[in-house]
């Protein structure tokens, strides 16, 4: 049964399942999601959205509702689209407008790991293991127990037997950081709210460059976990993982496992600290030249603290690279903080 990820304009993603030969609009309606529509006949164009990946058939419609050019670019009419495989569809409306919204899931903390002085990993088990779906690279808001607050965290694994991992920078005095480093106990009840975010792995049709700063590694671990599970061959993927000090380098064993399982995946780590023993010293930008981007024919994914993301964006201008596609996520501090 095709599973369709509906991405709303406000970053919320909801998943619906289409039974055999079902139109997207009917599947959404069954899930109580009101995609904007009017005629349901392929005439008005109100239900036009963009299908980013997946295969589908279209019933009949008129050119005024969807032009040939638009259809060639992946635009679809939800009232005429019959998904044939899992698809990702962008809906040009907010989730609230579609009488939808992010969902809240009850979870239990099963494990907290001090991966280094600066990094903590933790695992949550969903109370209803099959209730959550997300696109690899997305994030959820995780409640901080004992408070009314939550913090955004990218998944750092795929959903595995109802469990999901996270990778968090330990910020001294930070609300979630203090909970995780001093109070967290397996069995604690946490809620997660989401999933959200436009930073997710698209279909890989050309070489990809993954650029991670610190715990910005998290969404890439989820993407690589997803690729390993799918087992399809991919174009070359290179990950450059930048950290401040040697002690900040975590999950290298997992990266080595991915490199063993995914024939086209390679990675390098660079450390900013000049006293580092790493082969590559300096910032991520010190190790990126035009030759790394196949003349621009590269999909770039970038995630990390805001200054690192900005530095890399500027670096592309300096080295004159305009990647075929460029997706980034900044780990901004929460508004409450
Ligand atoms: C979409 C998204 C996804 C995210 N995913 C992750 C993730 O996977 N892993 C992860 O470690 N973080 C991630 N973050 C950041 C995370 O949401 C928190 O902001 C961070 O963990 C700090 O939370 P805290 O409660 O420990 O500190 P807070 O109590 O929020 O803050 C304590 C102090 O630290 C400052 N501060 C907070 N965050 C930062 C920062 N990033 N850099 C510098 N100073 C900061 C605050 O301004 C405040 O002064 C993500 C943020 C966003 C927006
Ligand atoms: S609702 Fe009018 S074209 Fe789909």
Short mmCIF file of C-alpha atoms and ligand atoms in Angstrom, two decimals:
data_model
loop_
_atom_site.label_atom_id
_atom_site.label_comp_id
_atom_site.label_asym_id
_atom_site.label_seq_id
_atom_site.Cartn_x
_atom_site.Cartn_y
_atom_site.Cartn_z
CA UNK A 1 0.00 0.00 0.00
CA UNK A 2 1.69 3.27 -1.08
CA UNK A 3 2.51 5.61 1.83
CA UNK A 4 2.32 9.26 0.91
CA UNK A 5 4.19 11.93 2.89
CA UNK A 6 2.22 15.18 2.72
CA UNK A 7 4.49 18.14 3.46
CA UNK A 8 2.58 21.27 4.43
CA UNK A 9 3.86 24.82 4.02
CA UNK A 10 4.45 25.23 7.76
CA UNK A 11 6.93 22.33 7.79
CA UNK A 12 4.52 19.74 9.24
CA UNK A 13 4.48 16.32 7.57
CA UNK A 14 1.57 13.88 7.77
CA UNK A 15 1.49 10.43 6.20
CA UNK A 16 -1.51 8.79 4.50
CA UNK A 17 -1.87 5.34 2.97
CA UNK A 18 -3.57 4.89 -0.40
CA UNK A 19 -5.45 1.63 -0.88
CA UNK A 20 -5.22 0.08 -4.34
CA UNK A 21 -5.94 2.57 -7.10
CA UNK A 22 -7.15 5.21 -4.66
CA UNK A 23 -6.92 8.90 -5.52
CA UNK A 24 -4.73 10.96 -3.20
CA UNK A 25 -7.54 13.29 -2.28
CA UNK A 26 -9.70 10.36 -1.09
CA UNK A 27 -6.88 8.84 0.96
CA UNK A 28 -6.27 12.23 2.57
CA UNK A 29 -9.98 12.61 3.27
CA UNK A 30 -10.07 9.19 4.98
CA UNK A 31 -7.23 10.43 7.20
CA UNK A 32 -9.31 13.58 7.94
CA UNK A 33 -6.90 15.86 6.08
CA UNK A 34 -8.68 18.41 3.94
CA UNK A 35 -6.37 19.13 1.01
CA UNK A 36 -7.59 22.33 -0.72
CA UNK A 37 -9.98 21.34 -3.51
CA UNK A 38 -13.04 22.49 -5.33
CA UNK A 39 -14.32 20.64 -8.41
CA UNK A 40 -12.76 17.16 -7.80
CA UNK A 41 -12.90 16.82 -11.58
CA UNK A 42 -9.50 18.05 -12.77
CA UNK A 43 -10.97 21.34 -13.94
CA UNK A 44 -10.30 24.09 -11.40
CA UNK A 45 -6.66 23.46 -10.44
CA UNK A 46 -7.35 24.20 -6.74
CA UNK A 47 -5.83 20.90 -5.61
CA UNK A 48 -2.53 21.41 -7.50
CA UNK A 49 0.49 20.27 -5.52
CA UNK A 50 4.02 19.13 -6.27
CA UNK A 51 5.12 15.50 -6.17
CA UNK A 52 8.82 15.38 -5.29
CA UNK A 53 9.34 11.66 -5.56
CA UNK A 54 7.51 8.44 -6.32
CA UNK A 55 5.42 7.15 -9.23
CA UNK A 56 1.74 7.75 -9.93
CA UNK A 57 -0.90 7.82 -12.66
CA UNK A 58 -3.06 10.81 -13.42
CA UNK A 59 -6.69 10.53 -14.50
CA UNK A 60 -8.19 13.16 -16.77
CA UNK A 61 -7.84 16.90 -16.39
CA UNK A 62 -7.83 19.99 -18.54
CA UNK A 63 -4.84 22.11 -19.49
CA UNK A 64 -6.20 25.12 -17.57
CA UNK A 65 -5.98 23.06 -14.37
CA UNK A 66 -2.52 21.61 -15.04
CA UNK A 67 -0.36 22.52 -18.03
CA UNK A 68 1.91 20.09 -19.83
CA UNK A 69 4.94 21.99 -18.51
CA UNK A 70 3.71 21.77 -14.94
CA UNK A 71 3.02 18.04 -15.29
CA UNK A 72 6.55 17.58 -16.66
CA UNK A 73 7.92 19.36 -13.58
CA UNK A 74 6.11 16.98 -11.22
CA UNK A 75 3.05 19.07 -10.43
CA UNK A 76 -0.07 16.97 -9.91
CA UNK A 77 -3.77 17.39 -9.15
CA UNK A 78 -4.53 15.58 -5.90
CA UNK A 79 -8.06 14.84 -7.12
CA UNK A 80 -6.70 12.99 -10.18
CA UNK A 81 -3.51 11.44 -8.81
CA UNK A 82 -3.38 7.70 -8.10
CA UNK A 83 -0.08 6.90 -6.35
CA UNK A 84 1.66 3.70 -7.48
CA UNK A 85 4.54 3.83 -4.99
CA UNK A 86 5.50 5.74 -1.85
CA UNK A 87 5.49 9.45 -2.73
CA UNK A 88 6.49 12.78 -1.17
CA UNK A 89 3.95 15.48 -2.04
CA UNK A 90 4.27 19.18 -1.15
CA UNK A 91 0.90 20.79 -0.37
CA UNK A 92 0.82 24.58 -0.95
CA UNK A 93 -1.14 25.29 2.25
CA UNK A 94 -0.50 25.20 5.97
CA UNK A 95 -1.45 22.14 7.98
CA UNK A 96 -3.95 24.23 9.98
CA UNK A 97 -5.72 25.23 6.78
CA UNK A 98 -6.05 21.54 5.94
CA UNK A 99 -7.55 20.89 9.39
CA UNK A 100 -4.42 18.98 10.21
CA UNK A 101 -1.35 19.61 12.33
CA UNK A 102 1.63 17.86 13.81
CA UNK A 103 0.79 14.88 16.02
CA UNK A 104 1.91 14.20 19.58
CA UNK A 105 3.27 10.76 20.49
CA UNK A 106 3.86 9.28 23.94
CA UNK A 107 7.29 7.71 24.39
CA UNK A 108 9.45 6.20 27.09
CA UNK A 109 13.16 6.88 27.51
CA UNK A 110 14.97 3.56 27.19
CA UNK A 111 18.60 4.63 27.15
CA UNK A 112 20.84 7.69 27.68
CA UNK A 113 24.45 7.49 26.55
CA UNK A 114 27.27 9.93 27.35
CA UNK A 115 29.09 9.68 24.01
CA UNK A 116 31.67 12.34 24.95
CA UNK A 117 31.95 15.36 27.28
CA UNK A 118 30.04 17.38 24.75
CA UNK A 119 27.58 14.87 23.32
CA UNK A 120 24.74 12.75 24.64
CA UNK A 121 22.78 10.10 22.76
CA UNK A 122 19.36 8.88 23.86
CA UNK A 123 16.70 6.46 22.67
CA UNK A 124 12.94 6.76 22.94
CA UNK A 125 10.47 3.89 22.54
CA UNK A 126 7.05 4.80 21.17
CA UNK A 127 4.12 3.58 23.21
CA UNK A 128 2.40 2.71 19.93
CA UNK A 129 5.33 1.44 17.85
CA UNK A 130 3.69 1.82 14.42
CA UNK A 131 2.10 5.20 15.02
CA UNK A 132 4.95 7.41 13.74
CA UNK A 133 6.42 7.88 10.26
CA UNK A 134 9.00 10.47 9.22
CA UNK A 135 11.28 11.30 6.33
CA UNK A 136 14.99 10.71 7.05
CA UNK A 137 16.47 14.08 8.08
CA UNK A 138 13.32 15.45 9.77
CA UNK A 139 13.00 16.48 13.41
CA UNK A 140 10.48 16.43 16.28
CA UNK A 141 9.95 18.59 19.34
CA UNK A 142 10.84 16.60 22.44
CA UNK A 143 9.29 17.60 25.77
CA UNK A 144 11.67 18.36 28.63
CA UNK A 145 10.30 16.39 31.61
CA UNK A 146 9.29 18.46 34.62
CA UNK A 147 8.84 21.60 32.50
CA UNK A 148 6.34 23.01 30.01
CA UNK A 149 9.10 23.34 27.39
CA UNK A 150 10.31 21.29 24.46
CA UNK A 151 13.37 21.30 22.22
CA UNK A 152 13.72 20.38 18.54
CA UNK A 153 15.85 17.32 17.75
CA UNK A 154 16.57 15.58 14.47
CA UNK A 155 16.11 11.83 14.44
CA UNK A 156 19.54 10.17 14.31
CA UNK A 157 18.24 6.76 13.24
CA UNK A 158 15.38 5.25 11.32
CA UNK A 159 12.39 3.92 13.26
CA UNK A 160 13.58 0.55 14.48
CA UNK A 161 11.07 -1.67 16.33
CA UNK A 162 9.27 1.44 17.56
CA UNK A 163 12.55 3.00 18.82
CA UNK A 164 14.30 6.13 17.66
CA UNK A 165 17.68 7.65 18.51
CA UNK A 166 18.78 11.24 19.02
CA UNK A 167 22.17 12.93 19.26
CA UNK A 168 22.40 16.05 21.42
CA UNK A 169 25.10 18.60 22.17
CA UNK A 170 25.52 18.97 25.92
CA UNK A 171 25.26 22.73 26.52
CA UNK A 172 26.24 23.53 30.14
CA UNK A 173 23.20 24.96 31.92
CA UNK A 174 20.87 24.20 28.99
CA UNK A 175 17.43 22.97 29.98
CA UNK A 176 17.37 19.72 28.00
CA UNK A 177 21.13 19.27 28.38
CA UNK A 178 20.81 19.40 32.18
CA UNK A 179 17.87 16.99 32.15
CA UNK A 180 19.78 14.52 29.96
CA UNK A 181 23.10 14.74 31.79
CA UNK A 182 21.83 14.86 35.39
CA UNK A 183 18.27 13.59 35.72
CA UNK A 184 17.28 11.34 32.84
CA UNK A 185 16.38 7.81 33.92
CA UNK A 186 15.19 4.95 31.70
CA UNK A 187 11.40 4.73 32.03
CA UNK A 188 10.90 8.52 32.02
CA UNK A 189 7.86 9.57 29.97
CA UNK A 190 8.56 12.09 27.18
CA UNK A 191 6.28 13.27 24.41
CA UNK A 192 7.37 14.10 20.90
CA UNK A 193 5.52 16.43 18.56
CA UNK A 194 5.96 16.32 14.79
CA UNK A 195 7.51 15.21 12.51
CA UNK A 196 8.52 18.45 10.78
CA UNK A 197 11.07 20.01 8.50
CA UNK A 198 12.05 20.35 4.87
CA UNK A 199 15.54 18.96 5.49
CA UNK A 200 15.04 15.38 4.33
CA UNK A 201 16.72 13.10 1.85
CA UNK A 202 15.38 13.41 -1.70
CA UNK A 203 15.78 10.76 -4.41
CA UNK A 204 19.49 10.46 -5.18
CA UNK A 205 20.07 10.90 -8.92
CA UNK A 206 23.56 12.42 -8.83
CA UNK A 207 26.54 12.56 -6.43
CA UNK A 208 25.67 13.92 -3.00
CA UNK A 209 27.78 15.85 -0.50
CA UNK A 210 26.71 15.67 3.17
CA UNK A 211 28.23 18.40 5.38
CA UNK A 212 27.77 18.03 9.15
CA UNK A 213 28.88 20.31 11.98
CA UNK A 214 28.95 18.77 15.50
CA UNK A 215 25.63 17.13 16.38
CA UNK A 216 24.47 18.28 12.93
CA UNK A 217 25.60 14.72 12.18
CA UNK A 218 22.26 13.45 13.57
CA UNK A 219 20.04 13.76 10.46
CA UNK A 220 22.77 12.23 8.28
CA UNK A 221 22.87 9.16 10.54
CA UNK A 222 19.11 8.80 9.96
CA UNK A 223 19.55 9.23 6.19
CA UNK A 224 22.37 6.66 6.03
CA UNK A 225 20.39 4.24 8.21
CA UNK A 226 17.47 4.60 5.80
CA UNK A 227 19.70 4.04 2.74
CA UNK A 228 21.25 0.97 4.33
CA UNK A 229 17.83 -0.47 5.11
CA UNK A 230 16.62 0.15 1.55
CA UNK A 231 19.75 -1.51 0.19
CA UNK A 232 19.51 0.16 -3.24
CA UNK A 233 22.71 1.20 -4.94
CA UNK A 234 23.24 4.97 -4.86
CA UNK A 235 25.40 7.50 -6.66
CA UNK A 236 28.54 8.47 -4.67
CA UNK A 237 27.81 10.06 -1.28
CA UNK A 238 30.56 11.84 0.61
CA UNK A 239 30.15 13.03 4.20
CA UNK A 240 32.45 15.65 5.66
CA UNK A 241 31.96 15.82 9.43
CA UNK A 242 33.47 18.82 11.21
CA UNK A 243 33.93 19.06 14.98
CA UNK A 244 35.65 21.59 17.25
CA UNK A 245 37.87 19.27 19.33
CA UNK A 246 38.93 15.63 19.07
CA UNK A 247 36.68 14.87 22.06
CA UNK A 248 33.62 16.06 20.12
CA UNK A 249 34.03 13.35 17.47
CA UNK A 250 31.27 10.75 18.06
CA UNK A 251 29.55 7.91 16.22
CA UNK A 252 32.61 7.27 14.01
CA UNK A 253 32.06 3.52 14.50
CA UNK A 254 28.56 3.88 13.05
CA UNK A 255 29.93 5.84 10.10
CA UNK A 256 32.44 3.05 9.49
CA UNK A 257 29.59 0.53 9.54
CA UNK A 258 27.70 2.59 6.95
CA UNK A 259 30.84 2.81 4.81
CA UNK A 260 31.08 -1.00 4.98
CA UNK A 261 27.43 -1.51 4.04
CA UNK A 262 27.00 1.23 1.41
CA UNK A 263 29.56 0.74 -1.37
CA UNK A 264 29.35 4.34 -2.63
CA UNK A 265 29.53 6.04 0.77
CA UNK A 266 32.76 7.62 2.08
CA UNK A 267 33.40 10.01 4.94
CA UNK A 268 36.10 12.27 6.39
CA UNK A 269 36.31 14.01 9.73
CA UNK A 270 37.99 17.37 10.29
CA UNK A 271 38.78 19.00 13.63
CA UNK A 272 39.05 22.77 14.09
CA UNK A 273 41.40 22.58 17.09
CA UNK A 274 45.00 23.09 15.89
CA UNK A 275 46.21 20.77 18.69
CA UNK A 276 44.15 17.92 17.23
CA UNK A 277 45.78 14.64 16.24
CA UNK A 278 43.36 14.26 13.29
CA UNK A 279 44.72 14.08 9.73
CA UNK A 280 42.40 16.86 8.64
CA UNK A 281 42.60 19.99 10.73
CA UNK A 282 40.60 23.17 10.31
CA UNK A 283 37.02 23.95 9.43
CA UNK A 284 34.85 22.10 6.94
CA UNK A 285 35.35 24.99 4.51
CA UNK A 286 39.15 24.42 4.57
CA UNK A 287 38.56 21.03 2.95
CA UNK A 288 36.07 21.92 0.24
CA UNK A 289 37.25 23.00 -3.19
CA UNK A 290 35.45 23.28 -6.55
CA UNK A 291 36.83 19.84 -7.52
CA UNK A 292 34.62 18.23 -4.82
CA UNK A 293 31.37 19.21 -6.54
CA UNK A 294 31.50 17.59 -10.02
CA UNK A 295 31.18 20.98 -11.75
CA UNK A 296 28.06 21.73 -9.65
CA UNK A 297 26.31 18.44 -10.50
CA UNK A 298 26.00 17.58 -6.80
CA UNK A 299 23.14 17.58 -4.28
CA UNK A 300 24.39 19.29 -1.15
CA UNK A 301 22.92 18.66 2.32
CA UNK A 302 24.26 20.81 5.15
CA UNK A 303 23.40 20.72 8.85
CA UNK A 304 24.93 22.20 11.98
CA UNK A 305 25.12 25.29 14.19
CA UNK A 306 24.04 28.52 12.43
CA UNK A 307 27.57 30.04 12.09
CA UNK A 308 28.85 26.88 10.40
CA UNK A 309 25.88 26.78 8.00
CA UNK A 310 26.43 30.46 7.08
CA UNK A 311 30.20 29.94 6.62
CA UNK A 312 29.60 27.07 4.19
CA UNK A 313 26.98 29.03 2.24
CA UNK A 314 29.45 31.92 1.82
CA UNK A 315 32.21 29.48 0.89
CA UNK A 316 30.17 28.25 -2.09
CA UNK A 317 30.09 31.83 -3.42
CA UNK A 318 33.84 32.18 -2.84
CA UNK A 319 34.72 28.99 -4.70
CA UNK A 320 32.08 29.70 -7.36
CA UNK A 321 29.96 26.60 -6.83
CA UNK A 322 26.22 26.48 -7.43
CA UNK A 323 25.11 22.95 -6.51
CA UNK A 324 22.29 21.28 -8.45
CA UNK A 325 20.30 21.32 -5.20
CA UNK A 326 21.10 22.70 -1.78
CA UNK A 327 19.27 21.72 1.42
CA UNK A 328 20.25 22.94 4.85
CA UNK A 329 19.12 22.85 8.48
CA UNK A 330 20.36 25.24 11.17
CA UNK A 331 20.31 24.00 14.75
CA UNK A 332 18.99 27.30 16.10
CA UNK A 333 18.51 27.80 19.83
CA UNK A 334 14.87 27.55 20.88
CA UNK A 335 12.88 30.77 21.22
CA UNK A 336 12.16 29.96 24.86
CA UNK A 337 15.92 29.87 25.60
C1 LIG B 1 15.16 22.02 13.55
C2 LIG B 1 16.14 21.85 14.69
C3 LIG B 1 16.71 20.61 14.91
C4 LIG B 1 17.64 20.46 15.94
N1 LIG B 1 18.23 19.25 16.11
C5 LIG B 1 19.20 19.11 17.04
C6 LIG B 1 19.90 17.87 17.19
O1 LIG B 1 19.60 16.86 16.54
N2 LIG B 1 20.90 17.82 18.11
C7 LIG B 1 21.24 18.92 18.89
O2 LIG B 1 22.19 18.82 19.68
N3 LIG B 1 20.58 20.08 18.78
C8 LIG B 1 19.57 20.20 17.89
N4 LIG B 1 18.89 21.39 17.80
C9 LIG B 1 19.11 22.41 18.85
C10 LIG B 1 18.19 22.05 20.06
O3 LIG B 1 16.84 22.22 19.70
C11 LIG B 1 18.43 22.90 21.32
O4 LIG B 1 18.39 24.26 21.00
C12 LIG B 1 19.75 22.60 22.01
O5 LIG B 1 19.85 21.20 22.26
C13 LIG B 1 19.88 23.34 23.34
O6 LIG B 1 18.86 22.93 24.22
P1 LIG B 1 19.04 23.05 25.80
O7 LIG B 1 17.67 22.95 26.36
O8 LIG B 1 20.08 22.11 26.29
O9 LIG B 1 19.60 24.52 26.00
P2 LIG B 1 18.70 25.83 26.19
O10 LIG B 1 18.12 25.86 27.54
O11 LIG B 1 17.75 25.90 25.04
O12 LIG B 1 19.77 26.97 26.01
C14 LIG B 1 20.78 27.24 27.01
C15 LIG B 1 21.69 28.33 26.50
O13 LIG B 1 22.45 27.87 25.38
C16 LIG B 1 22.20 28.68 24.23
N5 LIG B 1 22.09 27.77 23.08
C17 LIG B 1 21.07 26.94 22.83
N6 LIG B 1 21.29 26.25 21.70
C18 LIG B 1 22.46 26.67 21.24
C19 LIG B 1 23.23 26.34 20.10
N7 LIG B 1 22.80 25.42 19.21
N8 LIG B 1 24.41 26.97 19.94
C20 LIG B 1 24.85 27.88 20.84
N9 LIG B 1 24.15 28.24 21.93
C21 LIG B 1 22.98 27.64 22.12
C22 LIG B 1 20.90 29.36 24.49
O14 LIG B 1 20.80 30.59 23.80
C23 LIG B 1 20.93 29.55 25.99
O15 LIG B 1 21.67 30.70 26.33
C24 LIG B 1 17.97 21.56 16.77
C25 LIG B 1 17.35 22.81 16.56
C26 LIG B 1 16.45 22.95 15.53
C27 LIG B 1 15.82 24.29 15.32
S1 LIG B 2 -10.21 19.93 -7.14
FE1 LIG B 2 -10.42 20.96 -9.04
S2 LIG B 2 -8.75 20.17 -10.19
FE2 LIG B 2 -8.71 19.02 -8.37
#
